Amino acid sequence: MKSSTFETPAAVAQPVRVSAASRRAPQPFASPRDFGGRKFVYYVVSPRARGLSIGVNMNPDRRCNFDCVYCEVDRSAPPGHDDLIVPEMVRELDESLLAAHDGALLRSPRYAALPSSLLQLKHVALSGDGEPTLAENFEEAVHAVLHLRALQKHPPFKIVLITNTTGLRRPDVAAAVNLFSGDDEIWAKLEAGTQSWFERVNRPNIPLTDVLENIRAVGLKRPILIQSLFPAVNGVVIPPDEIYHFAQRIRELKESGTQIKLVQIYSADRPSRQTDFGHLPLRTLSEIASVTRKVAGVPTEVF
């Protein structure tokens, strides 16, 4: 992709320090995932879903090739379950969908104080304790979820794949994703515009150029959402030049033909195992969104 050069606008705020203890006040969106005794399927009230998300933990082995500073998963502890057992996952998903639709969640003490609008099922998310596209039985799991949907035992549900994109060009993953309907979505993570910030926040074992190319490859075929979580790292927010580099990468993706439906800009909702990061204030997130809209010309939302 061709690089572009822009002047950093003076309107972008200069770096400020944010306490590592800075977090949003307790709220439904900050609650931990609710496995409720299940191994692979959980509930979470998601701001970006605008309601209830049923998650499928595609990586009970916690396999991931990123080590993001904001990640809530403790990879130093032994995994509770090494493998995704697809038949058991589907049974749990079937039961969870039933509970989401028959009012059982509304009657649960855990959710009794929440408005019913937040417990409306918005999607089933393929996500979990690692990078879902690295799961060895990814294709089998997708086929099983699609089959459950095709049985029409439950109201139709959207499938969302939340991914750092690194496995999207694996043949089995690509074949499975090609089975998604037009209503299903891919939420691709992109949280840096330079390799140095990428390494500081996501701590990956691949170059940023690979992530950009993976996003482009999928975005040429179908519209995608970009998910961008911006933390304060060691008390310092993302600097102005990095905000602009991020916006440039989005612009380059768009100009290369990537169909970008939306860029979601937010900070961490749930506590991390790390102590060197903090939550960005709404003002900073809004500035990132504003620069991204101006430079890249794509829709953005702040959460």
PDB file of C-alpha atoms in Angstrom:
ATOM      1  CA  MET A   1       0.000   0.000   0.000  1.00  0.00           C
ATOM      2  CA  LYS A   2       1.244   3.461  -0.891  1.00  0.00           C
ATOM      3  CA  SER A   3       2.216   5.699   2.017  1.00  0.00           C
ATOM      4  CA  SER A   4       0.876   9.230   2.362  1.00  0.00           C
ATOM      5  CA  THR A   5       2.334  12.275   4.083  1.00  0.00           C
ATOM      6  CA  PHE A   6       0.268  14.669   6.174  1.00  0.00           C
ATOM      7  CA  GLU A   7       0.997  17.459   8.593  1.00  0.00           C
ATOM      8  CA  THR A   8      -0.131  16.728  12.121  1.00  0.00           C
ATOM      9  CA  PRO A   9      -2.954  19.191  12.869  1.00  0.00           C
ATOM     10  CA  ALA A  10      -2.398  21.549  15.750  1.00  0.00           C
ATOM     11  CA  ALA A  11      -5.807  20.586  17.108  1.00  0.00           C
ATOM     12  CA  VAL A  12      -4.515  17.221  18.278  1.00  0.00           C
ATOM     13  CA  ALA A  13      -3.791  17.414  21.981  1.00  0.00           C
ATOM     14  CA  GLN A  14      -0.245  17.009  23.241  1.00  0.00           C
ATOM     15  CA  PRO A  15       0.630  13.881  25.253  1.00  0.00           C
ATOM     16  CA  VAL A  16      -0.670  13.854  28.800  1.00  0.00           C
ATOM     17  CA  ARG A  17      -0.066  11.497  31.667  1.00  0.00           C
ATOM     18  CA  VAL A  18      -2.879   9.330  32.972  1.00  0.00           C
ATOM     19  CA  SER A  19      -2.775   7.397  36.222  1.00  0.00           C
ATOM     20  CA  ALA A  20      -2.389   3.644  35.753  1.00  0.00           C
ATOM     21  CA  ALA A  21      -5.275   3.297  38.174  1.00  0.00           C
ATOM     22  CA  SER A  22      -7.554   5.321  35.909  1.00  0.00           C
ATOM     23  CA  ARG A  23     -10.613   3.265  35.029  1.00  0.00           C
ATOM     24  CA  ARG A  24     -14.251   3.923  34.289  1.00  0.00           C
ATOM     25  CA  ALA A  25     -16.647   3.760  37.192  1.00  0.00           C
ATOM     26  CA  PRO A  26     -18.171   0.299  37.723  1.00  0.00           C
ATOM     27  CA  GLN A  27     -20.776  -0.401  35.072  1.00  0.00           C
ATOM     28  CA  PRO A  28     -22.320  -3.381  33.266  1.00  0.00           C
ATOM     29  CA  PHE A  29     -19.742  -3.095  30.483  1.00  0.00           C
ATOM     30  CA  ALA A  30     -16.885  -3.507  32.979  1.00  0.00           C
ATOM     31  CA  SER A  31     -18.178  -6.822  34.295  1.00  0.00           C
ATOM     32  CA  PRO A  32     -16.161  -9.990  33.659  1.00  0.00           C
ATOM     33  CA  ARG A  33     -17.324 -12.596  31.216  1.00  0.00           C
ATOM     34  CA  ASP A  34     -19.987 -14.913  32.595  1.00  0.00           C
ATOM     35  CA  PHE A  35     -19.204 -18.560  31.858  1.00  0.00           C
ATOM     36  CA  GLY A  36     -21.782 -19.741  34.387  1.00  0.00           C
ATOM     37  CA  GLY A  37     -20.127 -23.152  34.774  1.00  0.00           C
ATOM     38  CA  ARG A  38     -19.688 -23.646  31.022  1.00  0.00           C
ATOM     39  CA  LYS A  39     -16.318 -24.449  29.486  1.00  0.00           C
ATOM     40  CA  PHE A  40     -16.474 -22.672  26.148  1.00  0.00           C
ATOM     41  CA  VAL A  41     -19.449 -20.299  25.946  1.00  0.00           C
ATOM     42  CA  TYR A  42     -19.993 -17.138  27.959  1.00  0.00           C
ATOM     43  CA  TYR A  43     -22.226 -14.081  28.213  1.00  0.00           C
ATOM     44  CA  VAL A  44     -20.924 -10.530  28.195  1.00  0.00           C
ATOM     45  CA  VAL A  45     -22.777  -7.222  28.025  1.00  0.00           C
ATOM     46  CA  SER A  46     -20.850  -5.440  25.292  1.00  0.00           C
ATOM     47  CA  PRO A  47     -20.893  -1.704  24.556  1.00  0.00           C
ATOM     48  CA  ARG A  48     -19.732  -2.281  20.984  1.00  0.00           C
ATOM     49  CA  ALA A  49     -22.461  -4.872  20.450  1.00  0.00           C
ATOM     50  CA  ARG A  50     -24.931  -2.508  22.142  1.00  0.00           C
ATOM     51  CA  GLY A  51     -26.292  -5.313  24.244  1.00  0.00           C
ATOM     52  CA  LEU A  52     -25.753  -8.969  24.988  1.00  0.00           C
ATOM     53  CA  SER A  53     -23.016 -10.896  23.233  1.00  0.00           C
ATOM     54  CA  ILE A  54     -22.677 -14.658  23.525  1.00  0.00           C
ATOM     55  CA  GLY A  55     -19.005 -15.456  23.200  1.00  0.00           C
ATOM     56  CA  VAL A  56     -17.361 -18.667  22.063  1.00  0.00           C
ATOM     57  CA  ASN A  57     -13.922 -19.183  23.584  1.00  0.00           C
ATOM     58  CA  MET A  58     -12.057 -20.493  20.564  1.00  0.00           C
ATOM     59  CA  ASN A  59      -8.773 -20.620  22.522  1.00  0.00           C
ATOM     60  CA  PRO A  60      -9.185 -22.381  25.859  1.00  0.00           C
ATOM     61  CA  ASP A  61      -5.458 -23.118  25.525  1.00  0.00           C
ATOM     62  CA  ARG A  62      -4.889 -19.305  25.586  1.00  0.00           C
ATOM     63  CA  ARG A  63      -2.884 -19.458  22.401  1.00  0.00           C
ATOM     64  CA  CYS A  64      -2.147 -15.998  21.042  1.00  0.00           C
ATOM     65  CA  ASN A  65       0.662 -14.372  19.092  1.00  0.00           C
ATOM     66  CA  PHE A  66       0.023 -10.966  20.688  1.00  0.00           C
ATOM     67  CA  ASP A  67       0.669 -10.015  24.325  1.00  0.00           C
ATOM     68  CA  CYS A  68      -1.388  -6.826  24.544  1.00  0.00           C
ATOM     69  CA  VAL A  69      -0.793  -4.620  27.568  1.00  0.00           C
ATOM     70  CA  TYR A  70      -4.547  -4.350  28.154  1.00  0.00           C
ATOM     71  CA  CYS A  71      -5.367  -8.072  27.922  1.00  0.00           C
ATOM     72  CA  GLU A  72      -7.396  -9.499  30.796  1.00  0.00           C
ATOM     73  CA  VAL A  73      -6.177 -13.077  30.202  1.00  0.00           C
ATOM     74  CA  ASP A  74      -3.478 -14.385  32.540  1.00  0.00           C
ATOM     75  CA  ARG A  75      -1.264 -16.485  30.275  1.00  0.00           C
ATOM     76  CA  SER A  76       1.077 -17.396  33.127  1.00  0.00           C
ATOM     77  CA  ALA A  77      -1.571 -19.677  34.667  1.00  0.00           C
ATOM     78  CA  PRO A  78      -2.198 -23.150  33.234  1.00  0.00           C
ATOM     79  CA  PRO A  79      -5.258 -23.277  30.970  1.00  0.00           C
ATOM     80  CA  GLY A  80      -8.391 -24.835  32.387  1.00  0.00           C
ATOM     81  CA  HIS A  81      -9.093 -26.681  29.124  1.00  0.00           C
ATOM     82  CA  ASP A  82      -6.491 -27.395  26.463  1.00  0.00           C
ATOM     83  CA  ASP A  83      -8.721 -27.957  23.461  1.00  0.00           C
ATOM     84  CA  LEU A  84     -11.931 -26.587  22.022  1.00  0.00           C
ATOM     85  CA  ILE A  85     -14.281 -29.568  22.014  1.00  0.00           C
ATOM     86  CA  VAL A  86     -16.683 -28.601  19.256  1.00  0.00           C
ATOM     87  CA  PRO A  87     -19.680 -30.857  20.114  1.00  0.00           C
ATOM     88  CA  GLU A  88     -19.604 -29.666  23.729  1.00  0.00           C
ATOM     89  CA  MET A  89     -19.240 -26.045  22.606  1.00  0.00           C
ATOM     90  CA  VAL A  90     -22.290 -26.360  20.350  1.00  0.00           C
ATOM     91  CA  ARG A  91     -24.353 -27.881  23.164  1.00  0.00           C
ATOM     92  CA  GLU A  92     -23.395 -24.984  25.446  1.00  0.00           C
ATOM     93  CA  LEU A  93     -24.170 -22.468  22.712  1.00  0.00           C
ATOM     94  CA  ASP A  94     -27.552 -24.074  22.092  1.00  0.00           C
ATOM     95  CA  GLU A  95     -28.417 -23.842  25.798  1.00  0.00           C
ATOM     96  CA  SER A  96     -27.102 -20.277  26.060  1.00  0.00           C
ATOM     97  CA  LEU A  97     -29.155 -19.117  23.095  1.00  0.00           C
ATOM     98  CA  LEU A  98     -32.257 -20.643  24.668  1.00  0.00           C
ATOM     99  CA  ALA A  99     -31.614 -18.857  27.972  1.00  0.00           C
ATOM    100  CA  ALA A 100     -31.029 -15.567  26.162  1.00  0.00           C
ATOM    101  CA  HIS A 101     -34.373 -15.792  24.402  1.00  0.00           C
ATOM    102  CA  ASP A 102     -36.680 -17.393  26.982  1.00  0.00           C
ATOM    103  CA  GLY A 103     -36.121 -14.810  29.728  1.00  0.00           C
ATOM    104  CA  ALA A 104     -33.898 -16.937  31.951  1.00  0.00           C
ATOM    105  CA  LEU A 105     -31.200 -14.260  32.011  1.00  0.00           C
ATOM    106  CA  LEU A 106     -33.671 -11.606  33.115  1.00  0.00           C
ATOM    107  CA  ARG A 107     -34.554 -13.803  36.073  1.00  0.00           C
ATOM    108  CA  SER A 108     -30.920 -14.354  37.039  1.00  0.00           C
ATOM    109  CA  PRO A 109     -29.701 -12.324  40.065  1.00  0.00           C
ATOM    110  CA  ARG A 110     -26.549 -11.418  38.142  1.00  0.00           C
ATOM    111  CA  TYR A 111     -28.561  -9.490  35.554  1.00  0.00           C
ATOM    112  CA  ALA A 112     -31.650  -8.507  37.546  1.00  0.00           C
ATOM    113  CA  ALA A 113     -30.569  -4.864  37.921  1.00  0.00           C
ATOM    114  CA  LEU A 114     -29.906  -4.354  34.215  1.00  0.00           C
ATOM    115  CA  PRO A 115     -32.471  -2.914  31.816  1.00  0.00           C
ATOM    116  CA  SER A 116     -33.919  -5.534  29.512  1.00  0.00           C
ATOM    117  CA  SER A 117     -32.563  -3.618  26.505  1.00  0.00           C
ATOM    118  CA  LEU A 118     -29.004  -4.558  27.519  1.00  0.00           C
ATOM    119  CA  LEU A 119     -29.955  -8.241  27.526  1.00  0.00           C
ATOM    120  CA  GLN A 120     -31.156  -8.287  23.939  1.00  0.00           C
ATOM    121  CA  LEU A 121     -28.927 -10.720  22.053  1.00  0.00           C
ATOM    122  CA  LYS A 122     -26.939  -8.874  19.397  1.00  0.00           C
ATOM    123  CA  HIS A 123     -24.552 -11.536  18.136  1.00  0.00           C
ATOM    124  CA  VAL A 124     -22.536 -14.670  18.747  1.00  0.00           C
ATOM    125  CA  ALA A 125     -18.846 -13.750  18.892  1.00  0.00           C
ATOM    126  CA  LEU A 126     -15.995 -16.067  17.961  1.00  0.00           C
ATOM    127  CA  SER A 127     -13.357 -14.734  20.306  1.00  0.00           C
ATOM    128  CA  GLY A 128     -12.022 -15.841  23.675  1.00  0.00           C
ATOM    129  CA  ASP A 129      -8.731 -16.244  25.506  1.00  0.00           C
ATOM    130  CA  GLY A 130      -6.450 -15.946  22.470  1.00  0.00           C
ATOM    131  CA  GLU A 131      -6.484 -15.386  18.735  1.00  0.00           C
ATOM    132  CA  PRO A 132      -9.416 -17.396  17.323  1.00  0.00           C
ATOM    133  CA  THR A 133      -7.946 -17.801  13.843  1.00  0.00           C
ATOM    134  CA  LEU A 134      -5.058 -19.760  15.383  1.00  0.00           C
ATOM    135  CA  ALA A 135      -7.411 -22.463  16.702  1.00  0.00           C
ATOM    136  CA  GLU A 136      -6.561 -25.779  15.061  1.00  0.00           C
ATOM    137  CA  ASN A 137     -10.232 -26.693  14.632  1.00  0.00           C
ATOM    138  CA  PHE A 138     -11.406 -23.226  13.598  1.00  0.00           C
ATOM    139  CA  GLU A 139     -13.106 -24.501  10.445  1.00  0.00           C
ATOM    140  CA  GLU A 140     -14.898 -27.292  12.317  1.00  0.00           C
ATOM    141  CA  ALA A 141     -16.139 -24.832  14.938  1.00  0.00           C
ATOM    142  CA  VAL A 142     -17.459 -22.377  12.349  1.00  0.00           C
ATOM    143  CA  HIS A 143     -19.242 -25.167  10.469  1.00  0.00           C
ATOM    144  CA  ALA A 144     -20.858 -26.287  13.735  1.00  0.00           C
ATOM    145  CA  VAL A 145     -22.090 -22.795  14.650  1.00  0.00           C
ATOM    146  CA  LEU A 146     -23.429 -22.261  11.137  1.00  0.00           C
ATOM    147  CA  HIS A 147     -25.196 -25.626  11.290  1.00  0.00           C
ATOM    148  CA  LEU A 148     -26.829 -24.726  14.610  1.00  0.00           C
ATOM    149  CA  ARG A 149     -28.078 -21.499  13.077  1.00  0.00           C
ATOM    150  CA  ALA A 150     -29.380 -23.321  10.007  1.00  0.00           C
ATOM    151  CA  LEU A 151     -31.479 -25.624  12.201  1.00  0.00           C
ATOM    152  CA  GLN A 152     -33.610 -22.564  13.062  1.00  0.00           C
ATOM    153  CA  LYS A 153     -34.162 -23.694  16.658  1.00  0.00           C
ATOM    154  CA  HIS A 154     -33.530 -20.105  17.745  1.00  0.00           C
ATOM    155  CA  PRO A 155     -34.236 -16.680  16.266  1.00  0.00           C
ATOM    156  CA  PRO A 156     -31.615 -15.813  13.620  1.00  0.00           C
ATOM    157  CA  PHE A 157     -28.347 -14.560  15.082  1.00  0.00           C
ATOM    158  CA  LYS A 158     -25.389 -12.719  13.651  1.00  0.00           C
ATOM    159  CA  ILE A 159     -21.889 -14.218  13.878  1.00  0.00           C
ATOM    160  CA  VAL A 160     -18.987 -11.872  14.603  1.00  0.00           C
ATOM    161  CA  LEU A 161     -15.349 -12.928  14.336  1.00  0.00           C
ATOM    162  CA  ILE A 162     -13.125 -10.767  16.562  1.00  0.00           C
ATOM    163  CA  THR A 163      -9.561 -11.178  15.342  1.00  0.00           C
ATOM    164  CA  ASN A 164      -6.100  -9.673  15.231  1.00  0.00           C
ATOM    165  CA  THR A 165      -6.178 -10.933  11.602  1.00  0.00           C
ATOM    166  CA  THR A 166      -3.008 -13.009  11.749  1.00  0.00           C
ATOM    167  CA  GLY A 167      -4.664 -16.276  10.703  1.00  0.00           C
ATOM    168  CA  LEU A 168      -7.166 -14.909   8.209  1.00  0.00           C
ATOM    169  CA  ARG A 169      -5.175 -16.069   5.197  1.00  0.00           C
ATOM    170  CA  ARG A 170      -4.826 -19.646   6.415  1.00  0.00           C
ATOM    171  CA  PRO A 171      -6.676 -21.790   3.832  1.00  0.00           C
ATOM    172  CA  ASP A 172      -8.975 -23.430   6.391  1.00  0.00           C
ATOM    173  CA  VAL A 173      -9.789 -20.111   8.064  1.00  0.00           C
ATOM    174  CA  ALA A 174     -10.421 -18.391   4.734  1.00  0.00           C
ATOM    175  CA  ALA A 175     -12.700 -21.244   3.656  1.00  0.00           C
ATOM    176  CA  ALA A 176     -14.715 -20.983   6.871  1.00  0.00           C
ATOM    177  CA  VAL A 177     -15.013 -17.195   6.710  1.00  0.00           C
ATOM    178  CA  ASN A 178     -16.220 -17.468   3.122  1.00  0.00           C
ATOM    179  CA  LEU A 179     -19.287 -19.276   4.513  1.00  0.00           C
ATOM    180  CA  PHE A 180     -20.328 -16.233   6.553  1.00  0.00           C
ATOM    181  CA  SER A 181     -23.537 -14.561   5.457  1.00  0.00           C
ATOM    182  CA  GLY A 182     -23.714 -10.945   4.391  1.00  0.00           C
ATOM    183  CA  ASP A 183     -25.025 -10.048   7.848  1.00  0.00           C
ATOM    184  CA  ASP A 184     -22.119 -11.705   9.664  1.00  0.00           C
ATOM    185  CA  GLU A 185     -19.150  -9.496  10.457  1.00  0.00           C
ATOM    186  CA  ILE A 186     -15.390  -9.503  10.932  1.00  0.00           C
ATOM    187  CA  TRP A 187     -14.076  -7.132  13.578  1.00  0.00           C
ATOM    188  CA  ALA A 188     -10.380  -6.690  12.824  1.00  0.00           C
ATOM    189  CA  LYS A 189      -8.005  -5.272  15.422  1.00  0.00           C
ATOM    190  CA  LEU A 190      -5.780  -2.353  14.407  1.00  0.00           C
ATOM    191  CA  GLU A 191      -4.371  -0.238  17.224  1.00  0.00           C
ATOM    192  CA  ALA A 192      -1.223   1.342  15.849  1.00  0.00           C
ATOM    193  CA  GLY A 193       0.032   3.261  12.867  1.00  0.00           C
ATOM    194  CA  THR A 194       3.718   2.508  13.343  1.00  0.00           C
ATOM    195  CA  GLN A 195       5.714  -0.595  14.143  1.00  0.00           C
ATOM    196  CA  SER A 196       7.113   0.992  17.311  1.00  0.00           C
ATOM    197  CA  TRP A 197       3.670   1.714  18.824  1.00  0.00           C
ATOM    198  CA  PHE A 198       2.440  -1.691  17.649  1.00  0.00           C
ATOM    199  CA  GLU A 199       5.251  -3.319  19.611  1.00  0.00           C
ATOM    200  CA  ARG A 200       4.604  -1.139  22.637  1.00  0.00           C
ATOM    201  CA  VAL A 201       0.879  -1.877  22.893  1.00  0.00           C
ATOM    202  CA  ASN A 202       0.276  -5.245  21.204  1.00  0.00           C
ATOM    203  CA  ARG A 203       3.734  -6.815  21.686  1.00  0.00           C
ATOM    204  CA  PRO A 204       3.326  -9.121  18.662  1.00  0.00           C
ATOM    205  CA  ASN A 205       5.593 -11.580  16.892  1.00  0.00           C
ATOM    206  CA  ILE A 206       4.693 -10.286  13.427  1.00  0.00           C
ATOM    207  CA  PRO A 207       5.184  -6.946  11.639  1.00  0.00           C
ATOM    208  CA  LEU A 208       2.419  -4.367  11.383  1.00  0.00           C
ATOM    209  CA  THR A 209       2.583  -4.629   7.592  1.00  0.00           C
ATOM    210  CA  ASP A 210       1.278  -8.210   7.841  1.00  0.00           C
ATOM    211  CA  VAL A 211      -1.748  -7.067   9.847  1.00  0.00           C
ATOM    212  CA  LEU A 212      -2.491  -4.337   7.315  1.00  0.00           C
ATOM    213  CA  GLU A 213      -2.228  -6.773   4.420  1.00  0.00           C
ATOM    214  CA  ASN A 214      -4.507  -9.281   6.158  1.00  0.00           C
ATOM    215  CA  ILE A 215      -7.118  -6.575   6.732  1.00  0.00           C
ATOM    216  CA  ARG A 216      -6.860  -5.497   3.113  1.00  0.00           C
ATOM    217  CA  ALA A 217      -7.157  -9.062   1.786  1.00  0.00           C
ATOM    218  CA  VAL A 218     -10.411  -9.661   3.655  1.00  0.00           C
ATOM    219  CA  GLY A 219     -11.730  -6.134   3.172  1.00  0.00           C
ATOM    220  CA  LEU A 220     -11.473  -6.482  -0.589  1.00  0.00           C
ATOM    221  CA  LYS A 221     -14.043  -9.291  -0.363  1.00  0.00           C
ATOM    222  CA  ARG A 222     -16.458  -8.022   2.281  1.00  0.00           C
ATOM    223  CA  PRO A 223     -17.039  -4.971   4.505  1.00  0.00           C
ATOM    224  CA  ILE A 224     -15.198  -5.133   7.826  1.00  0.00           C
ATOM    225  CA  LEU A 225     -15.163  -3.239  11.110  1.00  0.00           C
ATOM    226  CA  ILE A 226     -11.893  -2.001  12.561  1.00  0.00           C
ATOM    227  CA  GLN A 227     -11.609  -2.327  16.342  1.00  0.00           C
ATOM    228  CA  SER A 228      -9.077   0.024  17.914  1.00  0.00           C
ATOM    229  CA  LEU A 229      -8.420  -0.048  21.654  1.00  0.00           C
ATOM    230  CA  PHE A 230      -6.166   2.768  22.851  1.00  0.00           C
ATOM    231  CA  PRO A 231      -4.757   2.511  26.390  1.00  0.00           C
ATOM    232  CA  ALA A 232      -2.459   4.780  28.331  1.00  0.00           C
ATOM    233  CA  VAL A 233       0.882   2.949  28.572  1.00  0.00           C
ATOM    234  CA  ASN A 234       3.029   3.687  31.608  1.00  0.00           C
ATOM    235  CA  GLY A 235       0.860   6.727  32.217  1.00  0.00           C
ATOM    236  CA  VAL A 236       1.284   8.242  28.736  1.00  0.00           C
ATOM    237  CA  VAL A 237      -1.479   8.421  26.136  1.00  0.00           C
ATOM    238  CA  ILE A 238      -0.948   7.814  22.437  1.00  0.00           C
ATOM    239  CA  PRO A 239       1.085  10.775  21.073  1.00  0.00           C
ATOM    240  CA  PRO A 240      -0.302  13.088  18.359  1.00  0.00           C
ATOM    241  CA  ASP A 241       2.005  11.836  15.620  1.00  0.00           C
ATOM    242  CA  GLU A 242       0.961   8.242  16.308  1.00  0.00           C
ATOM    243  CA  ILE A 243      -2.710   9.209  16.080  1.00  0.00           C
ATOM    244  CA  TYR A 244      -2.015  10.666  12.675  1.00  0.00           C
ATOM    245  CA  HIS A 245      -0.018   7.639  11.521  1.00  0.00           C
ATOM    246  CA  PHE A 246      -2.933   5.444  12.609  1.00  0.00           C
ATOM    247  CA  ALA A 247      -5.349   7.559  10.581  1.00  0.00           C
ATOM    248  CA  GLN A 248      -3.006   7.353   7.590  1.00  0.00           C
ATOM    249  CA  ARG A 249      -2.991   3.554   7.749  1.00  0.00           C
ATOM    250  CA  ILE A 250      -6.807   3.581   7.727  1.00  0.00           C
ATOM    251  CA  ARG A 251      -6.764   5.947   4.756  1.00  0.00           C
ATOM    252  CA  GLU A 252      -4.305   3.755   2.861  1.00  0.00           C
ATOM    253  CA  LEU A 253      -6.467   0.708   3.483  1.00  0.00           C
ATOM    254  CA  LYS A 254      -9.515   2.539   2.179  1.00  0.00           C
ATOM    255  CA  GLU A 255      -7.660   3.828  -0.902  1.00  0.00           C
ATOM    256  CA  SER A 256      -6.461   0.296  -1.699  1.00  0.00           C
ATOM    257  CA  GLY A 257     -10.060  -0.935  -1.900  1.00  0.00           C
ATOM    258  CA  THR A 258     -10.647  -2.160   1.659  1.00  0.00           C
ATOM    259  CA  GLN A 259     -14.337  -1.855   2.545  1.00  0.00           C
ATOM    260  CA  ILE A 260     -14.315  -0.285   6.006  1.00  0.00           C
ATOM    261  CA  LYS A 261     -17.786  -0.243   7.508  1.00  0.00           C
ATOM    262  CA  LEU A 262     -16.802   1.445  10.765  1.00  0.00           C
ATOM    263  CA  VAL A 263     -13.835   2.182  13.032  1.00  0.00           C
ATOM    264  CA  GLN A 264     -14.627   1.537  16.702  1.00  0.00           C
ATOM    265  CA  ILE A 265     -12.432   3.626  19.010  1.00  0.00           C
ATOM    266  CA  TYR A 266     -12.450   2.825  22.702  1.00  0.00           C
ATOM    267  CA  SER A 267     -10.363   2.068  25.765  1.00  0.00           C
ATOM    268  CA  ALA A 268     -10.331  -0.953  28.055  1.00  0.00           C
ATOM    269  CA  ASP A 269     -13.621  -1.883  29.748  1.00  0.00           C
ATOM    270  CA  ARG A 270     -12.437  -4.711  31.979  1.00  0.00           C
ATOM    271  CA  PRO A 271      -9.449  -4.925  34.351  1.00  0.00           C
ATOM    272  CA  SER A 272      -6.134  -6.098  32.915  1.00  0.00           C
ATOM    273  CA  ARG A 273      -3.561  -8.347  34.524  1.00  0.00           C
ATOM    274  CA  GLN A 274      -1.039  -5.583  33.700  1.00  0.00           C
ATOM    275  CA  THR A 275      -0.296  -2.641  35.994  1.00  0.00           C
ATOM    276  CA  ASP A 276       1.332  -0.334  33.434  1.00  0.00           C
ATOM    277  CA  PHE A 277      -1.755   0.742  31.531  1.00  0.00           C
ATOM    278  CA  GLY A 278      -4.744   2.967  32.140  1.00  0.00           C
ATOM    279  CA  HIS A 279      -8.035   3.987  30.585  1.00  0.00           C
ATOM    280  CA  LEU A 280      -7.995   6.981  28.234  1.00  0.00           C
ATOM    281  CA  PRO A 281     -10.399   9.848  28.900  1.00  0.00           C
ATOM    282  CA  LEU A 282     -13.309  10.375  26.537  1.00  0.00           C
ATOM    283  CA  ARG A 283     -11.753  13.615  25.270  1.00  0.00           C
ATOM    284  CA  THR A 284      -8.681  11.794  23.973  1.00  0.00           C
ATOM    285  CA  LEU A 285     -10.728   9.032  22.362  1.00  0.00           C
ATOM    286  CA  SER A 286     -12.894  11.663  20.672  1.00  0.00           C
ATOM    287  CA  GLU A 287      -9.778  13.389  19.319  1.00  0.00           C
ATOM    288  CA  ILE A 288      -8.543  10.118  17.835  1.00  0.00           C
ATOM    289  CA  ALA A 289     -11.925   9.589  16.203  1.00  0.00           C
ATOM    290  CA  SER A 290     -11.994  13.132  14.847  1.00  0.00           C
ATOM    291  CA  VAL A 291      -8.546  12.853  13.262  1.00  0.00           C
ATOM    292  CA  THR A 292      -9.420   9.460  11.787  1.00  0.00           C
ATOM    293  CA  ARG A 293     -12.597  10.830  10.209  1.00  0.00           C
ATOM    294  CA  LYS A 294     -10.793  13.853   8.772  1.00  0.00           C
ATOM    295  CA  VAL A 295      -7.780  11.990   7.415  1.00  0.00           C
ATOM    296  CA  ALA A 296      -9.341   8.700   6.312  1.00  0.00           C
ATOM    297  CA  GLY A 297     -12.909   9.743   5.570  1.00  0.00           C
ATOM    298  CA  VAL A 298     -14.457   6.705   7.254  1.00  0.00           C
ATOM    299  CA  PRO A 299     -17.222   6.422   9.877  1.00  0.00           C
ATOM    300  CA  THR A 300     -15.972   6.272  13.467  1.00  0.00           C
ATOM    301  CA  GLU A 301     -17.644   5.670  16.809  1.00  0.00           C
ATOM    302  CA  VAL A 302     -16.308   6.211  20.310  1.00  0.00           C
ATOM    303  CA  PHE A 303     -17.191   3.821  23.146  1.00  0.00           C
TER     304      PHE A 303
END
